[in-house]
Amino acid sequence: MKELTLFLEPGSKRKLYEQIYDYIVAEIRAGRLLVGERLPSTRSLAEFLSISRSTVDLAYDQLQAEGYIEARPYRGFFVCHVDNLVRIEPEREREEKPEPEPKVPFQIDFSPNGVDMSLFPFDTWRRITRNTLNDDRLELFLPGQPQGDYSLRHTIARYLHSARGVQCEPSQIIIGAGNDYLLMLLRYIIGEGRAVAMENPTYQRAYRLFSAMGFRMCMIGMDAQGMRVDELAASEADVAYVMPSHQYPTGVIMPIGRRSELLRWAAQKEERYVIEDDYDSEFRYRGKPIPSMQASDHSGRVIYIGTFSKAIAPAIRISYMVLPEALMERFHSRCGFLSSTVSRIDQATLNEFIGNGYFERYLNKMRKYYRQKHDLMLSGIKRWGTNFIVSGEHAGMHLLVTANNGLSASEMKLRAATMGIRVYTLKELTIKEESIGLPAGLPVDRTVVMGFGGLKIDELRAGLRILRSCWKNS
Amino acid sequence: MKELTLFLEPGSKRKLYEQIYDYIVAEIRAGRLLVGERLPSTRSLAEFLSISRSTVDLAYDQLQAEGYIEARPYRGFFVCHVDNLVRIEPEREREEKPEPEPKVPFQIDFSPNGVDMSLFPFDTWRRITRNTLNDDRLELFLPGQPQGDYSLRHTIARYLHSARGVQCEPSQIIIGAGNDYLLMLLRYIIGEGRAVAMENPTYQRAYRLFSAMGFRMCMIGMDAQGMRVDELAASEADVAYVMPSHQYPTGVIMPIGRRSELLRWAAQKEERYVIEDDYDSEFRYRGKPIPSMQASDHSGRVIYIGTFSKAIAPAIRISYMVLPEALMERFHSRCGFLSSTVSRIDQATLNEFIGNGYFERYLNKMRKYYRQKHDLMLSGIKRWGTNFIVSGEHAGMHLLVTANNGLSASEMKLRAATMGIRVYTLKELTIKEESIGLPAGLPVDRTVVMGFGGLKIDELRAGLRILRSCWKNS
């Protein structure tokens, strides 16, 4: 909790509560009170200033009404996210953001990137971190292996084998600070001048990164099974980036037949590769999970990428890449001189977390929780009748809703926004220059993306209730 | 500490102590006992196995003699570094290493990359990490800003201003997991197809990274003041990478005059930049520190890079880059979509460590300690007489020794190695394809690099004593 060094001027024209208000706003704007910081309780601040508690209440009410701070039940008042960030950053930073945030904060944000941390075993994570640091493990402060520490790679190899059927030795695993970084490394491993095929629509960030790295981009159409291999074969691409477990943003789950077709395409020529981004593979809600493509790759053509950012916490910057054996030599000669990007303390903590079964338990709990949200979304939208079609369901943390009652996606978004609800048009989540198509011929212009991962059950219920009425035929 | 699940076979041909030995070797080779792990004490293992303690002693002695484990006074037995790593990695990984480690481990390694952690305030670091995790700061587990968290950038800006005269706003700082990563980002910011000038000889890793990124490399000669600006101006380079505080590996400290020349060169044409890697700037032992080049850059041409890996701990993967304001727009449009590579918990911990003055105190302590080692090296080698010339001193954690008695650098290295001492020829630390020159006309072929950062005072004394006798005229 922050101590405030606030002095009131009893004789001033400004009322006492306004002085408190001014002071705290100035502290927030100057960055001395930071996002998430807890303010003193109204009681303790009143005591400190020798004024009545209701004066402090008044100031806090005003701050809360204007979005500077928020009350959390039983916990106190905290400096808010959005407003603070927008205000303390210098003007030009805000202007450079491609899409400025709307002024009115959304009450319910169906963001496809939301993650629910409410069941995260913070105490366990804290305890493991503490033990790691207490263990007299001085070597954790010394440089580690460029690929990541052997013990963590060993643990990840075992986990991937049992959860995703991935066949690999710890020596084929490269640990890095996020998927972006690993894709940057990959550029040096597979070499420049490649033509990369991506599903259309696809994951914007990977698209932008590949473009920035100078790859030629081939956008390949999708059908209900995912990337069309006939289009792929007709393109100049020699690398295909796919998300077979739950494609982003369409939510398509690639069936085994299509996976085999892709593997055959890769095996047909030297130096062809499939980058399997195993996005959302941890969260499948119906049927048996399909093993990774890497599991059935006998030609050493699959580069497998996954992350703990979604399954554990976005701020845990640890991803992993499994390379075919034949590419390891290139990794060592071209990237082996680079230091690891992940702190060894974090590696050791994660290693304990997985190795001692906490990760598995947490995943199972979360899968159940996310399934509950998923089912609620599905049944809720189905009750709206045949005017709304759901697709991309059964996995991950988002689904697509297509309107069949004449509403366009941007109208849906706008109407929702007036009610404090945020949904995303499919178009805004994809690369703008390209014309995209949706599997099963669903009209792109009438489709919105709704994520449910970060919302509470109550918020989902409330959100669906409001959307139902504001998306009614007008 | 590891529990061993070891069962003895009393009737076996193998003696009891050999069975213990075999078991532990197998555990280490299989990776079930990892580097740095503590073994049970001889007493507790003897009790557990119901055998005499001297039998366990015998097994541990054998393991120790063969380099599998090491005894640390008052602490116990630990699984060793080198041997373990070499053994548990599959065969091919070892083969790919460019220079395989010699079989006999060096007793005293004058590595230029050694860092001394003996004075590191582990307790403070632990406490801060603990508090960070205990503080109910849930937001630390959520995604942060791509540039790094504002509070840490703010703290770094203040630190750089007071310690290095750097003029910048927090908005110009980018935090990343290591210098390598930041240089990778920089490639997207300054654009491809650049010609990069480096000092010759220079820092191998940066050279290899720039080459891998497709930059054309211009190796520029050095004189006693550093990179020769006349050569630079005659080259096609439009970016110059320099280490003015203490050049690696030559140890040259660039005086103010040369810095100004470089800044003038950069200002002469659009899109010219100087990358100032402020390597070793924290450790200067004589005279006043020279402010960074960034401090006197009025044309927005200096890209300033620094790291906490050396000043705090190699495993703390946090570096920073200060961009000229004009480049920030390019950062936001070209890299702003990438997630930060540093965990927010680590950022918050570091922020506390610097913000509460611990970093400054630690730096001052370390500067004193490293100076003591530096002075010992200097005075020790001076006593060898005029046959040995020291250069690159007065800063950092390494210096150069040139032999004037007919010995070549590789002979010096070889003779030292037979006595269990490791020194580095200047050539092995630089890019092999290039012919290099040393300032002040010192002969490269007779020059070795000796780091002193990671060695204890006693080891330095012993090492110097041995080297003196083994480098005598033969």
PDB file of N, CA and C in Angstrom, chain B residues 163-236:
ATOM      1  N   ALA B 163      23.435   8.201 -13.323  1.00  0.00           N
ATOM      2  CA  ALA B 163      24.696   7.465 -13.400  1.00  0.00           C
ATOM      3  C   ALA B 163      25.438   7.720 -14.702  1.00  0.00           C
ATOM      4  N   ARG B 164      24.722   7.935 -15.811  1.00  0.00           N
ATOM      5  CA  ARG B 164      25.371   8.016 -17.119  1.00  0.00           C
ATOM      6  C   ARG B 164      25.013   9.267 -17.889  1.00  0.00           C
ATOM      7  N   GLY B 165      24.279  10.167 -17.265  1.00  0.00           N
ATOM      8  CA  GLY B 165      23.920  11.417 -17.930  1.00  0.00           C
ATOM      9  C   GLY B 165      22.942  11.251 -19.078  1.00  0.00           C
ATOM     10  N   VAL B 166      22.372  10.063 -19.204  1.00  0.00           N
ATOM     11  CA  VAL B 166      21.456   9.793 -20.326  1.00  0.00           C
ATOM     12  C   VAL B 166      20.222  10.684 -20.214  1.00  0.00           C
ATOM     13  N   GLN B 167      19.857  11.326 -21.334  1.00  0.00           N
ATOM     14  CA  GLN B 167      18.701  12.208 -21.376  1.00  0.00           C
ATOM     15  C   GLN B 167      17.567  11.475 -22.062  1.00  0.00           C
ATOM     16  N   CYS B 168      16.571  11.069 -21.307  1.00  0.00           N
ATOM     17  CA  CYS B 168      15.457  10.406 -21.979  1.00  0.00           C
ATOM     18  C   CYS B 168      14.219  10.379 -21.111  1.00  0.00           C
ATOM     19  N   GLU B 169      13.102  10.200 -21.752  1.00  0.00           N
ATOM     20  CA  GLU B 169      11.829   9.968 -21.087  1.00  0.00           C
ATOM     21  C   GLU B 169      11.613   8.455 -20.974  1.00  0.00           C
ATOM     22  N   PRO B 170      10.815   8.038 -19.984  1.00  0.00           N
ATOM     23  CA  PRO B 170      10.489   6.610 -19.905  1.00  0.00           C
ATOM     24  C   PRO B 170       9.914   6.078 -21.223  1.00  0.00           C
ATOM     25  N   SER B 171       9.246   6.955 -21.974  1.00  0.00           N
ATOM     26  CA  SER B 171       8.614   6.501 -23.223  1.00  0.00           C
ATOM     27  C   SER B 171       9.635   6.132 -24.288  1.00  0.00           C
ATOM     28  N   GLN B 172      10.912   6.516 -24.097  1.00  0.00           N
ATOM     29  CA  GLN B 172      11.939   6.169 -25.082  1.00  0.00           C
ATOM     30  C   GLN B 172      12.662   4.869 -24.732  1.00  0.00           C
ATOM     31  N   ILE B 173      12.294   4.280 -23.606  1.00  0.00           N
ATOM     32  CA  ILE B 173      13.000   3.089 -23.138  1.00  0.00           C
ATOM     33  C   ILE B 173      12.254   1.821 -23.534  1.00  0.00           C
ATOM     34  N   ILE B 174      12.997   0.849 -24.032  1.00  0.00           N
ATOM     35  CA  ILE B 174      12.418  -0.461 -24.322  1.00  0.00           C
ATOM     36  C   ILE B 174      13.157  -1.494 -23.483  1.00  0.00           C
ATOM     37  N   ILE B 175      12.389  -2.239 -22.718  1.00  0.00           N
ATOM     38  CA  ILE B 175      12.969  -3.262 -21.854  1.00  0.00           C
ATOM     39  C   ILE B 175      12.842  -4.604 -22.561  1.00  0.00           C
ATOM     40  N   GLY B 176      13.914  -5.378 -22.555  1.00  0.00           N
ATOM     41  CA  GLY B 176      13.867  -6.674 -23.242  1.00  0.00           C
ATOM     42  C   GLY B 176      14.732  -7.696 -22.541  1.00  0.00           C
ATOM     43  N   ALA B 177      14.519  -8.965 -22.914  1.00  0.00           N
ATOM     44  CA  ALA B 177      15.230 -10.071 -22.272  1.00  0.00           C
ATOM     45  C   ALA B 177      16.627 -10.232 -22.878  1.00  0.00           C
ATOM     46  N   GLY B 178      17.515  -9.293 -22.568  1.00  0.00           N
ATOM     47  CA  GLY B 178      18.896  -9.412 -23.022  1.00  0.00           C
ATOM     48  C   GLY B 178      19.212  -8.517 -24.208  1.00  0.00           C
ATOM     49  N   ASN B 179      20.508  -8.183 -24.326  1.00  0.00           N
ATOM     50  CA  ASN B 179      20.959  -7.324 -25.423  1.00  0.00           C
ATOM     51  C   ASN B 179      20.680  -7.953 -26.782  1.00  0.00           C
ATOM     52  N   ASP B 180      20.856  -9.277 -26.876  1.00  0.00           N
ATOM     53  CA  ASP B 180      20.651  -9.937 -28.164  1.00  0.00           C
ATOM     54  C   ASP B 180      19.245  -9.652 -28.678  1.00  0.00           C
ATOM     55  N   TYR B 181      18.277  -9.810 -27.792  1.00  0.00           N
ATOM     56  CA  TYR B 181      16.890  -9.592 -28.196  1.00  0.00           C
ATOM     57  C   TYR B 181      16.669  -8.151 -28.634  1.00  0.00           C
ATOM     58  N   LEU B 182      17.238  -7.207 -27.881  1.00  0.00           N
ATOM     59  CA  LEU B 182      17.044  -5.800 -28.234  1.00  0.00           C
ATOM     60  C   LEU B 182      17.682  -5.476 -29.586  1.00  0.00           C
ATOM     61  N   LEU B 183      18.827  -6.077 -29.857  1.00  0.00           N
ATOM     62  CA  LEU B 183      19.443  -5.852 -31.173  1.00  0.00           C
ATOM     63  C   LEU B 183      18.575  -6.453 -32.284  1.00  0.00           C
ATOM     64  N   MET B 184      17.918  -7.584 -31.977  1.00  0.00           N
ATOM     65  CA  MET B 184      17.002  -8.162 -32.970  1.00  0.00           C
ATOM     66  C   MET B 184      15.854  -7.206 -33.260  1.00  0.00           C
ATOM     67  N   LEU B 185      15.308  -6.597 -32.199  1.00  0.00           N
ATOM     68  CA  LEU B 185      14.245  -5.602 -32.397  1.00  0.00           C
ATOM     69  C   LEU B 185      14.757  -4.440 -33.241  1.00  0.00           C
ATOM     70  N   LEU B 186      15.966  -4.005 -32.916  1.00  0.00           N
ATOM     71  CA  LEU B 186      16.544  -2.837 -33.574  1.00  0.00           C
ATOM     72  C   LEU B 186      16.614  -3.043 -35.085  1.00  0.00           C
ATOM     73  N   ARG B 187      16.862  -4.274 -35.479  1.00  0.00           N
ATOM     74  CA  ARG B 187      16.907  -4.603 -36.913  1.00  0.00           C
ATOM     75  C   ARG B 187      15.602  -4.184 -37.602  1.00  0.00           C
ATOM     76  N   TYR B 188      14.468  -4.360 -36.895  1.00  0.00           N
ATOM     77  CA  TYR B 188      13.195  -3.976 -37.510  1.00  0.00           C
ATOM     78  C   TYR B 188      12.981  -2.472 -37.437  1.00  0.00           C
ATOM     79  N   ILE B 189      13.600  -1.842 -36.442  1.00  0.00           N
ATOM     80  CA  ILE B 189      13.396  -0.405 -36.262  1.00  0.00           C
ATOM     81  C   ILE B 189      14.237   0.405 -37.254  1.00  0.00           C
ATOM     82  N   ILE B 190      15.523   0.060 -37.368  1.00  0.00           N
ATOM     83  CA  ILE B 190      16.356   0.859 -38.293  1.00  0.00           C
ATOM     84  C   ILE B 190      16.270   0.316 -39.710  1.00  0.00           C
ATOM     85  N   GLY B 191      15.672  -0.854 -39.891  1.00  0.00           N
ATOM     86  CA  GLY B 191      15.437  -1.363 -41.245  1.00  0.00           C
ATOM     87  C   GLY B 191      16.582  -2.208 -41.754  1.00  0.00           C
ATOM     88  N   GLU B 192      16.245  -3.026 -42.762  1.00  0.00           N
ATOM     89  CA  GLU B 192      17.253  -3.964 -43.259  1.00  0.00           C
ATOM     90  C   GLU B 192      18.179  -3.282 -44.260  1.00  0.00           C
ATOM     91  N   GLY B 193      19.153  -4.053 -44.727  1.00  0.00           N
ATOM     92  CA  GLY B 193      20.047  -3.550 -45.765  1.00  0.00           C
ATOM     93  C   GLY B 193      21.031  -2.505 -45.272  1.00  0.00           C
ATOM     94  N   ARG B 194      21.203  -2.433 -43.971  1.00  0.00           N
ATOM     95  CA  ARG B 194      22.145  -1.467 -43.413  1.00  0.00           C
ATOM     96  C   ARG B 194      23.569  -1.996 -43.500  1.00  0.00           C
ATOM     97  N   ALA B 195      24.540  -1.076 -43.517  1.00  0.00           N
ATOM     98  CA  ALA B 195      25.940  -1.458 -43.382  1.00  0.00           C
ATOM     99  C   ALA B 195      26.393  -1.019 -41.993  1.00  0.00           C
ATOM    100  N   VAL B 196      26.800  -1.989 -41.185  1.00  0.00           N
ATOM    101  CA  VAL B 196      27.130  -1.711 -39.792  1.00  0.00           C
ATOM    102  C   VAL B 196      28.643  -1.740 -39.584  1.00  0.00           C
ATOM    103  N   ALA B 197      29.166  -0.660 -39.025  1.00  0.00           N
ATOM    104  CA  ALA B 197      30.592  -0.596 -38.695  1.00  0.00           C
ATOM    105  C   ALA B 197      30.800  -1.110 -37.281  1.00  0.00           C
ATOM    106  N   MET B 198      31.829  -1.942 -37.108  1.00  0.00           N
ATOM    107  CA  MET B 198      32.199  -2.386 -35.762  1.00  0.00           C
ATOM    108  C   MET B 198      33.691  -2.168 -35.581  1.00  0.00           C
ATOM    109  N   GLU B 199      34.078  -2.012 -34.323  1.00  0.00           N
ATOM    110  CA  GLU B 199      35.489  -1.921 -34.018  1.00  0.00           C
ATOM    111  C   GLU B 199      36.137  -3.269 -34.331  1.00  0.00           C
ATOM    112  N   ASN B 200      37.409  -3.231 -34.738  1.00  0.00           N
ATOM    113  CA  ASN B 200      38.116  -4.463 -35.057  1.00  0.00           C
ATOM    114  C   ASN B 200      39.364  -4.561 -34.190  1.00  0.00           C
ATOM    115  N   PRO B 201      39.422  -5.478 -33.238  1.00  0.00           N
ATOM    116  CA  PRO B 201      38.488  -6.564 -32.921  1.00  0.00           C
ATOM    117  C   PRO B 201      37.265  -6.067 -32.144  1.00  0.00           C
ATOM    118  N   THR B 202      36.203  -6.887 -32.153  1.00  0.00           N
ATOM    119  CA  THR B 202      34.985  -6.484 -31.447  1.00  0.00           C
ATOM    120  C   THR B 202      34.357  -7.682 -30.738  1.00  0.00           C
ATOM    121  N   TYR B 203      33.181  -7.430 -30.214  1.00  0.00           N
ATOM    122  CA  TYR B 203      32.421  -8.412 -29.452  1.00  0.00           C
ATOM    123  C   TYR B 203      31.802  -9.417 -30.430  1.00  0.00           C
ATOM    124  N   GLN B 204      32.310 -10.660 -30.330  1.00  0.00           N
ATOM    125  CA  GLN B 204      31.930 -11.698 -31.282  1.00  0.00           C
ATOM    126  C   GLN B 204      30.426 -11.891 -31.429  1.00  0.00           C
ATOM    127  N   ARG B 205      29.710 -11.890 -30.297  1.00  0.00           N
ATOM    128  CA  ARG B 205      28.305 -12.249 -30.331  1.00  0.00           C
ATOM    129  C   ARG B 205      27.498 -11.217 -31.108  1.00  0.00           C
ATOM    130  N   ALA B 206      27.820  -9.933 -30.874  1.00  0.00           N
ATOM    131  CA  ALA B 206      27.117  -8.881 -31.606  1.00  0.00           C
ATOM    132  C   ALA B 206      27.435  -9.003 -33.095  1.00  0.00           C
ATOM    133  N   TYR B 207      28.688  -9.285 -33.416  1.00  0.00           N
ATOM    134  CA  TYR B 207      29.076  -9.447 -34.818  1.00  0.00           C
ATOM    135  C   TYR B 207      28.275 -10.555 -35.484  1.00  0.00           C
ATOM    136  N   ARG B 208      28.209 -11.697 -34.807  1.00  0.00           N
ATOM    137  CA  ARG B 208      27.494 -12.830 -35.401  1.00  0.00           C
ATOM    138  C   ARG B 208      26.019 -12.528 -35.550  1.00  0.00           C
ATOM    139  N   LEU B 209      25.467 -11.812 -34.575  1.00  0.00           N
ATOM    140  CA  LEU B 209      24.049 -11.482 -34.648  1.00  0.00           C
ATOM    141  C   LEU B 209      23.771 -10.524 -35.806  1.00  0.00           C
ATOM    142  N   PHE B 210      24.581  -9.468 -35.918  1.00  0.00           N
ATOM    143  CA  PHE B 210      24.394  -8.527 -37.030  1.00  0.00           C
ATOM    144  C   PHE B 210      24.521  -9.248 -38.381  1.00  0.00           C
ATOM    145  N   SER B 211      25.496 -10.145 -38.477  1.00  0.00           N
ATOM    146  CA  SER B 211      25.657 -10.884 -39.734  1.00  0.00           C
ATOM    147  C   SER B 211      24.419 -11.714 -40.009  1.00  0.00           C
ATOM    148  N   ALA B 212      23.952 -12.424 -38.980  1.00  0.00           N
ATOM    149  CA  ALA B 212      22.779 -13.281 -39.155  1.00  0.00           C
ATOM    150  C   ALA B 212      21.572 -12.456 -39.587  1.00  0.00           C
ATOM    151  N   MET B 213      21.511 -11.190 -39.136  1.00  0.00           N
ATOM    152  CA  MET B 213      20.363 -10.348 -39.476  1.00  0.00           C
ATOM    153  C   MET B 213      20.488  -9.775 -40.880  1.00  0.00           C
ATOM    154  N   GLY B 214      21.577 -10.094 -41.570  1.00  0.00           N
ATOM    155  CA  GLY B 214      21.698  -9.689 -42.958  1.00  0.00           C
ATOM    156  C   GLY B 214      22.313  -8.313 -43.170  1.00  0.00           C
ATOM    157  N   PHE B 215      22.867  -7.729 -42.106  1.00  0.00           N
ATOM    158  CA  PHE B 215      23.557  -6.454 -42.282  1.00  0.00           C
ATOM    159  C   PHE B 215      24.903  -6.695 -42.982  1.00  0.00           C
ATOM    160  N   ARG B 216      25.343  -5.730 -43.783  1.00  0.00           N
ATOM    161  CA  ARG B 216      26.715  -5.799 -44.306  1.00  0.00           C
ATOM    162  C   ARG B 216      27.656  -5.303 -43.211  1.00  0.00           C
ATOM    163  N   MET B 217      28.748  -6.014 -42.986  1.00  0.00           N
ATOM    164  CA  MET B 217      29.625  -5.691 -41.878  1.00  0.00           C
ATOM    165  C   MET B 217      30.852  -4.931 -42.381  1.00  0.00           C
ATOM    166  N   CYS B 218      31.184  -3.821 -41.726  1.00  0.00           N
ATOM    167  CA  CYS B 218      32.403  -3.081 -42.044  1.00  0.00           C
ATOM    168  C   CYS B 218      33.277  -3.082 -40.796  1.00  0.00           C
ATOM    169  N   MET B 219      34.391  -3.785 -40.842  1.00  0.00           N
ATOM    170  CA  MET B 219      35.268  -3.815 -39.679  1.00  0.00           C
ATOM    171  C   MET B 219      36.235  -2.639 -39.764  1.00  0.00           C
ATOM    172  N   ILE B 220      36.192  -1.790 -38.734  1.00  0.00           N
ATOM    173  CA  ILE B 220      36.954  -0.539 -38.752  1.00  0.00           C
ATOM    174  C   ILE B 220      38.106  -0.642 -37.760  1.00  0.00           C
ATOM    175  N   GLY B 221      39.287  -0.213 -38.177  1.00  0.00           N
ATOM    176  CA  GLY B 221      40.470  -0.281 -37.315  1.00  0.00           C
ATOM    177  C   GLY B 221      40.355   0.633 -36.102  1.00  0.00           C
ATOM    178  N   MET B 222      41.157   0.319 -35.092  1.00  0.00           N
ATOM    179  CA  MET B 222      41.158   1.119 -33.871  1.00  0.00           C
ATOM    180  C   MET B 222      42.542   1.711 -33.652  1.00  0.00           C
ATOM    181  N   ASP B 223      42.579   2.876 -33.048  1.00  0.00           N
ATOM    182  CA  ASP B 223      43.844   3.350 -32.488  1.00  0.00           C
ATOM    183  C   ASP B 223      43.662   3.453 -30.979  1.00  0.00           C
ATOM    184  N   ALA B 224      44.559   4.125 -30.312  1.00  0.00           N
ATOM    185  CA  ALA B 224      44.520   4.139 -28.846  1.00  0.00           C
ATOM    186  C   ALA B 224      43.253   4.814 -28.313  1.00  0.00           C
ATOM    187  N   GLN B 225      42.509   5.521 -29.189  1.00  0.00           N
ATOM    188  CA  GLN B 225      41.304   6.206 -28.735  1.00  0.00           C
ATOM    189  C   GLN B 225      40.028   5.455 -29.110  1.00  0.00           C
ATOM    190  N   GLY B 226      40.193   4.355 -29.817  1.00  0.00           N
ATOM    191  CA  GLY B 226      39.005   3.596 -30.213  1.00  0.00           C
ATOM    192  C   GLY B 226      38.814   3.581 -31.718  1.00  0.00           C
ATOM    193  N   MET B 227      37.577   3.421 -32.157  1.00  0.00           N
ATOM    194  CA  MET B 227      37.274   3.319 -33.596  1.00  0.00           C
ATOM    195  C   MET B 227      37.807   4.529 -34.359  1.00  0.00           C
ATOM    196  N   ARG B 228      38.477   4.288 -35.474  1.00  0.00           N
ATOM    197  CA  ARG B 228      39.030   5.398 -36.277  1.00  0.00           C
ATOM    198  C   ARG B 228      37.931   5.992 -37.141  1.00  0.00           C
ATOM    199  N   VAL B 229      37.655   7.258 -36.909  1.00  0.00           N
ATOM    200  CA  VAL B 229      36.529   7.871 -37.604  1.00  0.00           C
ATOM    201  C   VAL B 229      36.860   8.138 -39.070  1.00  0.00           C
ATOM    202  N   ASP B 230      38.153   8.339 -39.389  1.00  0.00           N
ATOM    203  CA  ASP B 230      38.496   8.516 -40.806  1.00  0.00           C
ATOM    204  C   ASP B 230      38.168   7.251 -41.611  1.00  0.00           C
ATOM    205  N   GLU B 231      38.533   6.108 -41.042  1.00  0.00           N
ATOM    206  CA  GLU B 231      38.201   4.838 -41.709  1.00  0.00           C
ATOM    207  C   GLU B 231      36.697   4.651 -41.804  1.00  0.00           C
ATOM    208  N   LEU B 232      36.020   5.002 -40.719  1.00  0.00           N
ATOM    209  CA  LEU B 232      34.558   4.859 -40.689  1.00  0.00           C
ATOM    210  C   LEU B 232      33.929   5.691 -41.803  1.00  0.00           C
ATOM    211  N   ALA B 233      34.383   6.966 -41.928  1.00  0.00           N
ATOM    212  CA  ALA B 233      33.800   7.879 -42.923  1.00  0.00           C
ATOM    213  C   ALA B 233      34.059   7.371 -44.336  1.00  0.00           C
ATOM    214  N   ALA B 234      35.202   6.693 -44.529  1.00  0.00           N
ATOM    215  CA  ALA B 234      35.532   6.182 -45.859  1.00  0.00           C
ATOM    216  C   ALA B 234      34.766   4.901 -46.183  1.00  0.00           C
ATOM    217  N   SER B 235      34.157   4.272 -45.162  1.00  0.00           N
ATOM    218  CA  SER B 235      33.432   3.022 -45.391  1.00  0.00           C
ATOM    219  C   SER B 235      32.014   3.319 -45.847  1.00  0.00           C
ATOM    220  N   GLU B 236      31.296   2.271 -46.219  1.00  0.00           N
ATOM    221  CA  GLU B 236      29.905   2.471 -46.637  1.00  0.00           C
ATOM    222  C   GLU B 236      28.943   2.457 -45.442  1.00  0.00           C
TER     223      GLU B 236
END
